[in-house]
C-alpha positions as protocol buffer text, in pm:
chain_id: "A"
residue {
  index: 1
  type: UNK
  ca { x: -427 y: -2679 z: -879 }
}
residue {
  index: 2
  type: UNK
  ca { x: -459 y: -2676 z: -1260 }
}
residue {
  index: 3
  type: UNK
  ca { x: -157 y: -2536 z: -1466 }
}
residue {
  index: 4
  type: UNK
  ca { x: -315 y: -2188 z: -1627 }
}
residue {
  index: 5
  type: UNK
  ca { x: 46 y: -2027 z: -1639 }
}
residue {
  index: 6
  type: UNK
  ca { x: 179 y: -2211 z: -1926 }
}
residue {
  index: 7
  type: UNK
  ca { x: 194 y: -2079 z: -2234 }
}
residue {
  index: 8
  type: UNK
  ca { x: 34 y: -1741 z: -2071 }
}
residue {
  index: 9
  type: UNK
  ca { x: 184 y: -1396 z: -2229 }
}
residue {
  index: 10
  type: UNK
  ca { x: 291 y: -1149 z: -2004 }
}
residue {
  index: 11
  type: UNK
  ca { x: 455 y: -805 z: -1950 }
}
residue {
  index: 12
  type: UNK
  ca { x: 650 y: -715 z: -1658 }
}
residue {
  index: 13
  type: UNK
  ca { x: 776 y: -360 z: -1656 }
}
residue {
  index: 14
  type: UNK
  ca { x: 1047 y: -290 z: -1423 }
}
residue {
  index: 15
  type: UNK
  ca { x: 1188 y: -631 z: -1581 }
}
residue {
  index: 16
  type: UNK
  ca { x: 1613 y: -522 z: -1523 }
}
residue {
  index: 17
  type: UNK
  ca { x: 1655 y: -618 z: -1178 }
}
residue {
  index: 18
  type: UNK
  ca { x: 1487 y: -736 z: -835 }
}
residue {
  index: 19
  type: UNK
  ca { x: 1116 y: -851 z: -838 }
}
residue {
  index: 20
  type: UNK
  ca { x: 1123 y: -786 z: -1225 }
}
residue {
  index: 21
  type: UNK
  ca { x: 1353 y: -980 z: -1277 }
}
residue {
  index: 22
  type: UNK
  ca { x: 1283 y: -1257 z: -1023 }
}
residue {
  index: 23
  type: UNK
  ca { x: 938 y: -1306 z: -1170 }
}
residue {
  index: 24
  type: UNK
  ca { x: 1029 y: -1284 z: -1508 }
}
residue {
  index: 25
  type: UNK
  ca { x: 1308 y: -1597 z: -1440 }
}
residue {
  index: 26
  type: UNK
  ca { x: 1029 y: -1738 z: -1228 }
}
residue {
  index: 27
  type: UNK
  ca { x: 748 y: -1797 z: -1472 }
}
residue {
  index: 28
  type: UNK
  ca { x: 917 y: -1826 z: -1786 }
}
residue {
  index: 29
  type: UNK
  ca { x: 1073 y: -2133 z: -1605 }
}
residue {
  index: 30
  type: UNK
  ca { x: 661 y: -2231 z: -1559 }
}
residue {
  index: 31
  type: UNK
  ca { x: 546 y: -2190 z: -1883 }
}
residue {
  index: 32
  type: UNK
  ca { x: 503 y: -1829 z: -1940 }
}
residue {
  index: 33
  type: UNK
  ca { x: 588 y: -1620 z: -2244 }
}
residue {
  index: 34
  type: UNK
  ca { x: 740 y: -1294 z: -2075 }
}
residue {
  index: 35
  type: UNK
  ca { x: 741 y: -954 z: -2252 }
}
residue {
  index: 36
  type: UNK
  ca { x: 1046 y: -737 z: -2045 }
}
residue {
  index: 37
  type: UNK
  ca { x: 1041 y: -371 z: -2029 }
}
residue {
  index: 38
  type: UNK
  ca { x: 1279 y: -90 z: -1858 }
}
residue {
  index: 39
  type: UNK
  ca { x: 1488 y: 141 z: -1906 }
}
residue {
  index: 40
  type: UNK
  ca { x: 1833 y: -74 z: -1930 }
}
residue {
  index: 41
  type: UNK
  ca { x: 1827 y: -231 z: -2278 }
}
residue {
  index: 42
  type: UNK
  ca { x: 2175 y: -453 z: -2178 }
}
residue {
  index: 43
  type: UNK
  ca { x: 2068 y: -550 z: -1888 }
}
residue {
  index: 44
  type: UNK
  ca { x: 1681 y: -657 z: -2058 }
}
residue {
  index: 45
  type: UNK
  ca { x: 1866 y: -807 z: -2346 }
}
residue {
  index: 46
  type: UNK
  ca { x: 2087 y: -1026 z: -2040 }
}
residue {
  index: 47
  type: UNK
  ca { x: 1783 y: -1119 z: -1898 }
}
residue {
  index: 48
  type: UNK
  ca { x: 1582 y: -1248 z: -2194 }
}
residue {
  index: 49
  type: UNK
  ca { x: 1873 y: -1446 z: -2336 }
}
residue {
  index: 50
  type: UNK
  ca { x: 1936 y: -1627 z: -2031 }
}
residue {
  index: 51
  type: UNK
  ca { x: 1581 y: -1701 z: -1995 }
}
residue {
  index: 52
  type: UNK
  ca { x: 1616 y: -1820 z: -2379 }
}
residue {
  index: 53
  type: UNK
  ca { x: 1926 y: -2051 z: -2300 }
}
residue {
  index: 54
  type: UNK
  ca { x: 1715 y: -2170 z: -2017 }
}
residue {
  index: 55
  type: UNK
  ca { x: 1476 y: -2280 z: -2254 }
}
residue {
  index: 56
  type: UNK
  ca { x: 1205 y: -2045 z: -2168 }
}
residue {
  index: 57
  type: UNK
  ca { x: 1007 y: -1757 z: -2433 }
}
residue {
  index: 58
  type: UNK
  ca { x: 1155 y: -1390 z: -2392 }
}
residue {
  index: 59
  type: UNK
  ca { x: 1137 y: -1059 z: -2571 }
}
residue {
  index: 60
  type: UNK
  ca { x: 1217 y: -709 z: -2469 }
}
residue {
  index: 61
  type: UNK
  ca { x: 1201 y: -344 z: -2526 }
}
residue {
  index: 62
  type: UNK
  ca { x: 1338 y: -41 z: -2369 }
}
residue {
  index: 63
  type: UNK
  ca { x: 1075 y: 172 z: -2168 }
}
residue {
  index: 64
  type: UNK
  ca { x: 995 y: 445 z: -1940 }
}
residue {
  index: 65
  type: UNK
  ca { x: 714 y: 364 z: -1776 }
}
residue {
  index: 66
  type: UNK
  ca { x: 636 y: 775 z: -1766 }
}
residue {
  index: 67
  type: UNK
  ca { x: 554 y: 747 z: -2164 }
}
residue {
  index: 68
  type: UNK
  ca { x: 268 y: 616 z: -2289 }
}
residue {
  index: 69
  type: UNK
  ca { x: 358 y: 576 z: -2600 }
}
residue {
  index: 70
  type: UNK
  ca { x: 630 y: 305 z: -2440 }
}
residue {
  index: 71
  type: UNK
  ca { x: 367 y: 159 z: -2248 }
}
residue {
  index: 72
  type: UNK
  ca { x: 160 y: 149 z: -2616 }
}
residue {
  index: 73
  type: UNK
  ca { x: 483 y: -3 z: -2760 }
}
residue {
  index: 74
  type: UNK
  ca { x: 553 y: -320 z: -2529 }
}
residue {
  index: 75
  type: UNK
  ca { x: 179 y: -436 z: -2571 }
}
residue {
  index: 76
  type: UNK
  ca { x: 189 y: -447 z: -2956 }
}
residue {
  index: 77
  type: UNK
  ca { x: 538 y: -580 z: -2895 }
}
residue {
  index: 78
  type: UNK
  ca { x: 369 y: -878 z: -2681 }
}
residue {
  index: 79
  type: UNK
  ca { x: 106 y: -933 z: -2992 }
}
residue {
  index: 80
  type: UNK
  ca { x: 369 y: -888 z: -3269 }
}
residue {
  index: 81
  type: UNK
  ca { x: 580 y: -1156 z: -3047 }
}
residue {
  index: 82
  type: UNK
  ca { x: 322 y: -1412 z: -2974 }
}
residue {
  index: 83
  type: UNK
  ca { x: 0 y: -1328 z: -3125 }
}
residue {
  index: 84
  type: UNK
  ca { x: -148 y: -1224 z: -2815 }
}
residue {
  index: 85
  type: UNK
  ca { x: -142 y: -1031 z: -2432 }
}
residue {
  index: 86
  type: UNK
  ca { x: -254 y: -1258 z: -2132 }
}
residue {
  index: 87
  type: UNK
  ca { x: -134 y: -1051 z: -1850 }
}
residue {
  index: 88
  type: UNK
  ca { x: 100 y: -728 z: -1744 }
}
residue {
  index: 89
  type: UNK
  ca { x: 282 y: -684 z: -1415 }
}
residue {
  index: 90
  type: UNK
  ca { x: 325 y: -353 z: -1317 }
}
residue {
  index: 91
  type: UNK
  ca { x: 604 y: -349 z: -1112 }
}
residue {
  index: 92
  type: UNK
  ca { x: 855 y: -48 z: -1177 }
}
residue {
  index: 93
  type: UNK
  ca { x: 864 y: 183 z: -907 }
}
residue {
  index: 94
  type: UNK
  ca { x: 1136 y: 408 z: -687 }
}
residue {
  index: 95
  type: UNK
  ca { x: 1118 y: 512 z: -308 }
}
residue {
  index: 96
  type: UNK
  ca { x: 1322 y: 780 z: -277 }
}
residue {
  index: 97
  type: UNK
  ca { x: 1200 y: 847 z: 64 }
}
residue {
  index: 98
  type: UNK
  ca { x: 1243 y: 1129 z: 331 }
}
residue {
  index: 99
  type: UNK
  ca { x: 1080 y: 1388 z: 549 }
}
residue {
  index: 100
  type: UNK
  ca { x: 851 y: 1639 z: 434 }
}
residue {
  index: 101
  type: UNK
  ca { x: 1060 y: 1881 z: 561 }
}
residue {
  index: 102
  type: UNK
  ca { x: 1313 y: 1817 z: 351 }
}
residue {
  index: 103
  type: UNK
  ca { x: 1129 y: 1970 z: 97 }
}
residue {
  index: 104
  type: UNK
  ca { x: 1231 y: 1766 z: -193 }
}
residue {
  index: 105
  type: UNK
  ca { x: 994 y: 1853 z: -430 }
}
residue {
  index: 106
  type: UNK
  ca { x: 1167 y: 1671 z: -751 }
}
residue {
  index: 107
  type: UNK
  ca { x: 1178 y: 1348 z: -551 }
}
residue {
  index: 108
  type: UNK
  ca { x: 803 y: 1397 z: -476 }
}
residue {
  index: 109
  type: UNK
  ca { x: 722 y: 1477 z: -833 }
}
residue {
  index: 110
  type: UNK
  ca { x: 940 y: 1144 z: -971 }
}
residue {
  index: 111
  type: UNK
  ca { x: 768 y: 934 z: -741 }
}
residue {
  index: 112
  type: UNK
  ca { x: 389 y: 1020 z: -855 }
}
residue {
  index: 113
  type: UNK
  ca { x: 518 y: 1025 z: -1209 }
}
residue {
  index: 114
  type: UNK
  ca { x: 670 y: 632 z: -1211 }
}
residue {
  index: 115
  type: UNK
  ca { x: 449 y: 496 z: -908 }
}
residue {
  index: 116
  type: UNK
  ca { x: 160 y: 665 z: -996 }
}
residue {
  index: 117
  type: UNK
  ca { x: 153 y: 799 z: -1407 }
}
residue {
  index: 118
  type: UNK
  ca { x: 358 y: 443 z: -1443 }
}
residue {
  index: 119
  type: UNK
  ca { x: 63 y: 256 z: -1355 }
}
residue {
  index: 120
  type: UNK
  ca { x: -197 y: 453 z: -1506 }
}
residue {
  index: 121
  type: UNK
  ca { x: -9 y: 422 z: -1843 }
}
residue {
  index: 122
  type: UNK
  ca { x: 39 y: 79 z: -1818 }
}
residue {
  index: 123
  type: UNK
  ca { x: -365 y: -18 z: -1767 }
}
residue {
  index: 124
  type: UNK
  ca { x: -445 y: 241 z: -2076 }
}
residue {
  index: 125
  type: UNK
  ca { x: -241 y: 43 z: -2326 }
}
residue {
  index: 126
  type: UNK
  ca { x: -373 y: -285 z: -2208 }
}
residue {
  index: 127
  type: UNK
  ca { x: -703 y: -233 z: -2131 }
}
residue {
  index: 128
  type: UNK
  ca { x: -877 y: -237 z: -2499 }
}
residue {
  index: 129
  type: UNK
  ca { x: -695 y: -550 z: -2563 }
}
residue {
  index: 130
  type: UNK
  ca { x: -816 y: -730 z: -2234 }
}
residue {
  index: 131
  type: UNK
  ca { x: -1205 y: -522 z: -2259 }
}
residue {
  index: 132
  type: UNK
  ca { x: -1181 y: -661 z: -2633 }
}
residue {
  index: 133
  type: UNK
  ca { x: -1149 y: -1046 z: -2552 }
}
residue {
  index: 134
  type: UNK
  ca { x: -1337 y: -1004 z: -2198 }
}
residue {
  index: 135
  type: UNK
  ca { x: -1012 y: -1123 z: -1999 }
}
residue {
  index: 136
  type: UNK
  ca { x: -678 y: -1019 z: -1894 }
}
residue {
  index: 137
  type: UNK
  ca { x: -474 y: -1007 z: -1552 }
}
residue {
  index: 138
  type: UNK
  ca { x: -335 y: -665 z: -1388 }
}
residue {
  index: 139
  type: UNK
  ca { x: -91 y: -719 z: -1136 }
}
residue {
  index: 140
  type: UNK
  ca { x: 69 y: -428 z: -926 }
}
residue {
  index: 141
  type: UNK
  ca { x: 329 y: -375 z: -713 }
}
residue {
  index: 142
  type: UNK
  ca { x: 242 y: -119 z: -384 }
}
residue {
  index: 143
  type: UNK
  ca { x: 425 y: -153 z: -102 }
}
residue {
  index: 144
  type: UNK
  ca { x: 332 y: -224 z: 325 }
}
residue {
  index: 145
  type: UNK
  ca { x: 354 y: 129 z: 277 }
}
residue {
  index: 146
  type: UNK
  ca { x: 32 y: 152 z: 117 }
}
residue {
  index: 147
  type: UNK
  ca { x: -132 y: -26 z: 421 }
}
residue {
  index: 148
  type: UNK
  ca { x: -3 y: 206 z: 679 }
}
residue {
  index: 149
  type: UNK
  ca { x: 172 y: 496 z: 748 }
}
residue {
  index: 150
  type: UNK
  ca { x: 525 y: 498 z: 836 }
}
residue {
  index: 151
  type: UNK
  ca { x: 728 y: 852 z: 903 }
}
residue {
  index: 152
  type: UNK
  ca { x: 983 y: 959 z: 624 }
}
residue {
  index: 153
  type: UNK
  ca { x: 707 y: 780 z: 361 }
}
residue {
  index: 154
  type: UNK
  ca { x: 469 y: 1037 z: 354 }
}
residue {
  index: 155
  type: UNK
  ca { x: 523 y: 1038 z: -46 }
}
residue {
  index: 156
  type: UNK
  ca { x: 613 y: 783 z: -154 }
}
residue {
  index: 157
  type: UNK
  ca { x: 346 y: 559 z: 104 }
}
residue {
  index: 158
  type: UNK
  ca { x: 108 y: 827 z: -83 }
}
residue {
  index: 159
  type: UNK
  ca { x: 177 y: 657 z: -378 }
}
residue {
  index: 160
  type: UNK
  ca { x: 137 y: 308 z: -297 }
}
residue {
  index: 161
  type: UNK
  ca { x: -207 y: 402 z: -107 }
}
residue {
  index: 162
  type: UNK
  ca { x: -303 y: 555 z: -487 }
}
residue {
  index: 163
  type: UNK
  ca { x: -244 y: 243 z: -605 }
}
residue {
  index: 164
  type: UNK
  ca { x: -438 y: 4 z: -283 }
}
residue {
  index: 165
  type: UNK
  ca { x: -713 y: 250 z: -392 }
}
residue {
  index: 166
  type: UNK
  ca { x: -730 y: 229 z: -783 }
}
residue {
  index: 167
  type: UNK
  ca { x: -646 y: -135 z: -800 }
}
residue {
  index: 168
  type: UNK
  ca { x: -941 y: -213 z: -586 }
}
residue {
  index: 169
  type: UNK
  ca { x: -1196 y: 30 z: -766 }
}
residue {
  index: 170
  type: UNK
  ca { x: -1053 y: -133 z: -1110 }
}
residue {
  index: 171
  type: UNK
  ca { x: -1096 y: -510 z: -993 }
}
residue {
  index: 172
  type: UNK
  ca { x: -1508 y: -399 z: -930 }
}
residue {
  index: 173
  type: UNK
  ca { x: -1578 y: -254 z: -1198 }
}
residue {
  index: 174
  type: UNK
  ca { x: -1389 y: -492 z: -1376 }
}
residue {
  index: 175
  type: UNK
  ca { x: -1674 y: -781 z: -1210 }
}
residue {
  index: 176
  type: UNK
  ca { x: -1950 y: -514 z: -1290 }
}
residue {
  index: 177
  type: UNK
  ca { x: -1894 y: -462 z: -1642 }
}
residue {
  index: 178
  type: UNK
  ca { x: -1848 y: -827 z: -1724 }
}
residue {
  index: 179
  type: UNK
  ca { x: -1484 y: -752 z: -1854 }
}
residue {
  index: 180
  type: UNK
  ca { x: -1357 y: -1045 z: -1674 }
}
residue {
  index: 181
  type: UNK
  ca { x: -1016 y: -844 z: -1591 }
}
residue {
  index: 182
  type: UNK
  ca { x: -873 y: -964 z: -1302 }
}
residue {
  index: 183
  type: UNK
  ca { x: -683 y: -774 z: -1016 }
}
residue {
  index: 184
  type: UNK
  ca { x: -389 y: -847 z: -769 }
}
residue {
  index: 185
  type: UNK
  ca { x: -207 y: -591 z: -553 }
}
residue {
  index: 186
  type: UNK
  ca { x: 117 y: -710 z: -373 }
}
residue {
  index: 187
  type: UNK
  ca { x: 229 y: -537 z: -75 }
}
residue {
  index: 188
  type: UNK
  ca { x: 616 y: -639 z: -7 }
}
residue {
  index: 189
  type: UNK
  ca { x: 773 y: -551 z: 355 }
}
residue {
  index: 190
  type: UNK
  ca { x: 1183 y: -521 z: 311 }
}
residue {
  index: 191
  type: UNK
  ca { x: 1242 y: -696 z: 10 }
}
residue {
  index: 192
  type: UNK
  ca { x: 1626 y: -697 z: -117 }
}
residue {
  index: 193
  type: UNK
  ca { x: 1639 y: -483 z: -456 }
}
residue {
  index: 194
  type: UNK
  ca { x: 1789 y: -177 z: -592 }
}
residue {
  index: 195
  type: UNK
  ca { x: 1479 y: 32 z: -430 }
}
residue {
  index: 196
  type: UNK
  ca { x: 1770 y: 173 z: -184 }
}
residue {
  index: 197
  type: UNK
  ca { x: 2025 y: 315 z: -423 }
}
residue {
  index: 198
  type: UNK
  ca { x: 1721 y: 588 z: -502 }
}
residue {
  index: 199
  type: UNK
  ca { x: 1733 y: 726 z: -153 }
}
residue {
  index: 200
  type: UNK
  ca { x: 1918 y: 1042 z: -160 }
}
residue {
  index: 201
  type: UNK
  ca { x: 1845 y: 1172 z: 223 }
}
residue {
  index: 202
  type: UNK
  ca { x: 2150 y: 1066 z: 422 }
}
residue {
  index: 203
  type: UNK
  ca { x: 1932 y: 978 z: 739 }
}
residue {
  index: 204
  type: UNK
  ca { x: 1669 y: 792 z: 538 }
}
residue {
  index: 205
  type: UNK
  ca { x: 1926 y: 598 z: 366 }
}
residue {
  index: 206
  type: UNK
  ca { x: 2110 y: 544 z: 661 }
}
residue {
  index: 207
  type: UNK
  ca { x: 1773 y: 389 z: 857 }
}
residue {
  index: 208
  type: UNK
  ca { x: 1629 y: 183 z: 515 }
}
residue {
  index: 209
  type: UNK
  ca { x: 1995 y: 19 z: 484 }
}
residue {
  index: 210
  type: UNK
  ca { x: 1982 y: -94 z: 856 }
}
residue {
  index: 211
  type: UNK
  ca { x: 1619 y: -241 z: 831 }
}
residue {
  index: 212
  type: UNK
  ca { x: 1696 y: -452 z: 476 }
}
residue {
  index: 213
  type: UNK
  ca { x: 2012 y: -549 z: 639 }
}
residue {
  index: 214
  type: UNK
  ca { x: 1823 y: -690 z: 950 }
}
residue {
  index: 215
  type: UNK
  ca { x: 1502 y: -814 z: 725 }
}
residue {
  index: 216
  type: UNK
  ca { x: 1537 y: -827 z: 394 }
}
residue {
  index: 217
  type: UNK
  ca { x: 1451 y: -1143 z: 188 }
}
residue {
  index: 218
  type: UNK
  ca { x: 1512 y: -1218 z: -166 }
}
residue {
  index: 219
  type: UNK
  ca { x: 1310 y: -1089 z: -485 }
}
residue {
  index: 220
  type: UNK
  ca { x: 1226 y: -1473 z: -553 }
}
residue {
  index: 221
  type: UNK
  ca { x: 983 y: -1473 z: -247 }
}
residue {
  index: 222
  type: UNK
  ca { x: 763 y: -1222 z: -440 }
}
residue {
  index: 223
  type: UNK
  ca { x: 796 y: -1385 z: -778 }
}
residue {
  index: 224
  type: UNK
  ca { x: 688 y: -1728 z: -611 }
}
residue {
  index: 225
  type: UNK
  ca { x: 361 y: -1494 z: -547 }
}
residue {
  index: 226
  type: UNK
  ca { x: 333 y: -1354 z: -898 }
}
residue {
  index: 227
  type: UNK
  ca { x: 336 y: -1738 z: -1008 }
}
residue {
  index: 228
  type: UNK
  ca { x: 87 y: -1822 z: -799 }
}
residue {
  index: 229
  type: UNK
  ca { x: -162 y: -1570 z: -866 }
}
residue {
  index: 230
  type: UNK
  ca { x: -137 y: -1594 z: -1253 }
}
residue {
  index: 231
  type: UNK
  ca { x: -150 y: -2019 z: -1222 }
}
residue {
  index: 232
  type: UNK
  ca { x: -499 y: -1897 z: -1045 }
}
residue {
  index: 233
  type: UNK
  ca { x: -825 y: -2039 z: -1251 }
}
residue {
  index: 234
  type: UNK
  ca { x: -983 y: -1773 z: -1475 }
}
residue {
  index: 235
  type: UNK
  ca { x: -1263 y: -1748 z: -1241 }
}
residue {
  index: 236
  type: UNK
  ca { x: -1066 y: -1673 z: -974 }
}
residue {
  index: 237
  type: UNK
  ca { x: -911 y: -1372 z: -800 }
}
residue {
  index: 238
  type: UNK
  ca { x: -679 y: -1304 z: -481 }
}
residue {
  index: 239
  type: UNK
  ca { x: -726 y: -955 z: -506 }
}
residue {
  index: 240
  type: UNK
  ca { x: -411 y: -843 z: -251 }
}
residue {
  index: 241
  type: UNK
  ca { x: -76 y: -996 z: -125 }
}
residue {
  index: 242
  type: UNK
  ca { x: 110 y: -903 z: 191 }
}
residue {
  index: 243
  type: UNK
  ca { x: 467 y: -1002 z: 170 }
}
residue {
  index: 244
  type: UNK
  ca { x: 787 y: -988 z: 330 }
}
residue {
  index: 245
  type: UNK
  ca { x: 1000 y: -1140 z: 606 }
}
residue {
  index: 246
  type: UNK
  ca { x: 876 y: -1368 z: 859 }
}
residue {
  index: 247
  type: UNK
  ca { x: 1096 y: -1190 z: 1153 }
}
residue {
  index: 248
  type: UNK
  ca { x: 1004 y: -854 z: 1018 }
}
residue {
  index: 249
  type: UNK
  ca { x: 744 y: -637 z: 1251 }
}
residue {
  index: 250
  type: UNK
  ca { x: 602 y: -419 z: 944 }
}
């Protein structure tokens, strides 16, 4: 397949640790010029300089994803940086899962804000860029979660259904109004990040730590995928990814 990676600009939010960080390793080491946003400016500024003594093209900024003026921010960072904005992967998210009955409410409210508002903010700030020069690649992270319904996920699967839904309704329009912005939608299984340390139910942190202790695979199996789909021809898309271990029954 042709290289279309190198040289390719692109913002990962979610860039401090697992899958963000993975990818952002991943593709800089292909070519890519990676824009990193979260909300740990050490651990960003870690990131991007070992990517730089690595030879590779990194910037940063401090975000929250919630904001859309942060969101704003990182894409005129990307242009200021390198004169232009190829791609964004929008990967930040938290699963702080647990029955309804639990009834918490904050948790429920967090979740739509970063998996959902997170999203939503990200595709505002880049979309007049990519309408402008009629290209541009949105990549998203849901979860197998958004494919099917699992109990103690009723939220946060919610969430990752959203985006199944929005990512799919954006990639046709996309083809209808001649934009030329492209669309993939990754759906991991038990992937090894920090998505556990938000659980704060005892029993649904108890059951999620058994499963990624019997499953999980590293964050470089999904960055592998993030390379591929961006090193995809321009006038081609693989719309959705699902991802995880090869013993795992999701």
């Amino acid at each position: 397949m042709t290289d279309t990676i190198t040289g390719k600009v692109v913002i990962i939010t979610g860039a401090s640790s697992g899958i963000g960080e993975a990818t952002a390793k991943e593709i800089a080491g292909k070519g890519a010029k990676v824009v990193l946003g979260a909300r740990r400016a050490d651990k960003l500024e870690q990131i991007a300089e070992a990517i730089k003594a690595a030879g590779g093209e990194a910037v940063w900024q401090a975000m929250d994803v919630t904001r859309p003026e942060d969101n704003d921010a990182i894409v005129q960072l990307a242009k200021d940086s390198f004169g232009r904005l190829d791609a964004i992967f929008l990967n930040a998210g938290i699963m702080p899962v647990s029955n309804v009955s639990a009834l918490k409410t904050d948790e429920w409210r967090q979740m739509v804000d970063v998996n959902i508002n997170g999203v939503l903010n990200g595709v505002a700030a880049v979309t007049p860029t990519f309408t402008a020069q009629k290209s541009g690649h949105i990549l998203a992270v849901s979860s197998v979660a958004g494919l099917k319904a699992y109990p103690g996920t009723a939220v946060y699967g919610g969430t990752k259904w959203f985006l199944r839904d929005f990512m799919e309704c954006l990639r046709m329009e996309s083809a209808m109004e001649g934009t030329n912005i492209r669309t993939a939608t990754l759906y991991p299984a038990a992937i090894n990040t920090e998505l556990l340390s938000t659980i704060t139910d005892p029993g649904a942190a108890e059951g999620m730590a058994g499963l990624y202790q019997a499953f999980g695979i590293s964050p470089d199996r999904i960055a592998k995928v993030v390379g591929f789909a961006l090193n995809l021809p321009e006038d081609t898309t693989v719309s959705e990814f699902t991802v995880g271990p090869a013993n795992q029954p999701w």
